[in-house]
C-alpha cells in the first residue's frame, strides 16, 4: 500500500507561483505512475498532470501546459507540481494519486488506486 500526503497549497495572487509536494510512504513508490488532479467547487475532479515511474515522461492537461511542471524524486518518495503564472481558474483542491494506468487511462481518476487528502490552492484576482 501507499499513503500520500500533499503540502504546499495556499493563497496566492494571480500571476504568482506555488510548489505542491506529495510525500509517499512505502517502499514501492517508484513502481507507480504519479498524477495530480484537482477539483473546484461544484465541478468534477479533473486531471492536471502525470509523470511516469522513472520520471522520463510527463503529461499535462491543455490548460496548464507551459505553466505547470510535474516531477518526482524516487529517492525521496516525493512528487512535485510546480505551478507558475497562476490564474483564478486554477483555484481548487489539488490531489496527488498513485496508480498503474496505461495509455489514455492515465487521464482518468478511476484508474488510480491511492489518493492523498488534498491541499487547497486559492488564486485571487
Short mmCIF file of C-alpha atoms in Angstrom, two decimals, residues 2 24-34 51-55 72-75 77-78 99-100:
data_model
loop_
_atom_site.label_atom_id
_atom_site.label_comp_id
_atom_site.label_asym_id
_atom_site.label_seq_id
_atom_site.Cartn_x
_atom_site.Cartn_y
_atom_site.Cartn_z
CA UNK A 2 0.94 3.63 -0.50
CA UNK A 24 4.53 8.90 -0.17
CA UNK A 25 5.08 6.16 2.36
CA UNK A 26 6.14 2.66 1.46
CA UNK A 27 8.98 1.14 -0.49
CA UNK A 28 7.09 0.76 -3.75
CA UNK A 29 6.78 4.44 -4.70
CA UNK A 30 8.88 4.02 -7.82
CA UNK A 31 6.51 1.30 -9.03
CA UNK A 32 3.67 3.76 -9.53
CA UNK A 33 2.83 6.35 -12.08
CA UNK A 34 2.02 9.53 -10.16
CA UNK A 51 4.70 11.52 -14.51
CA UNK A 52 5.86 8.01 -15.34
CA UNK A 53 7.66 5.73 -12.90
CA UNK A 54 11.13 6.76 -13.97
CA UNK A 55 10.20 10.41 -14.46
CA UNK A 72 9.40 13.22 -8.96
CA UNK A 73 12.29 12.20 -6.75
CA UNK A 74 12.15 8.46 -6.20
CA UNK A 75 14.93 8.61 -3.60
CA UNK A 77 9.41 9.21 -2.35
CA UNK A 78 8.06 12.58 -3.40
CA UNK A 99 -1.61 4.03 -9.80
CA UNK A 100 -0.70 1.90 -12.77
#
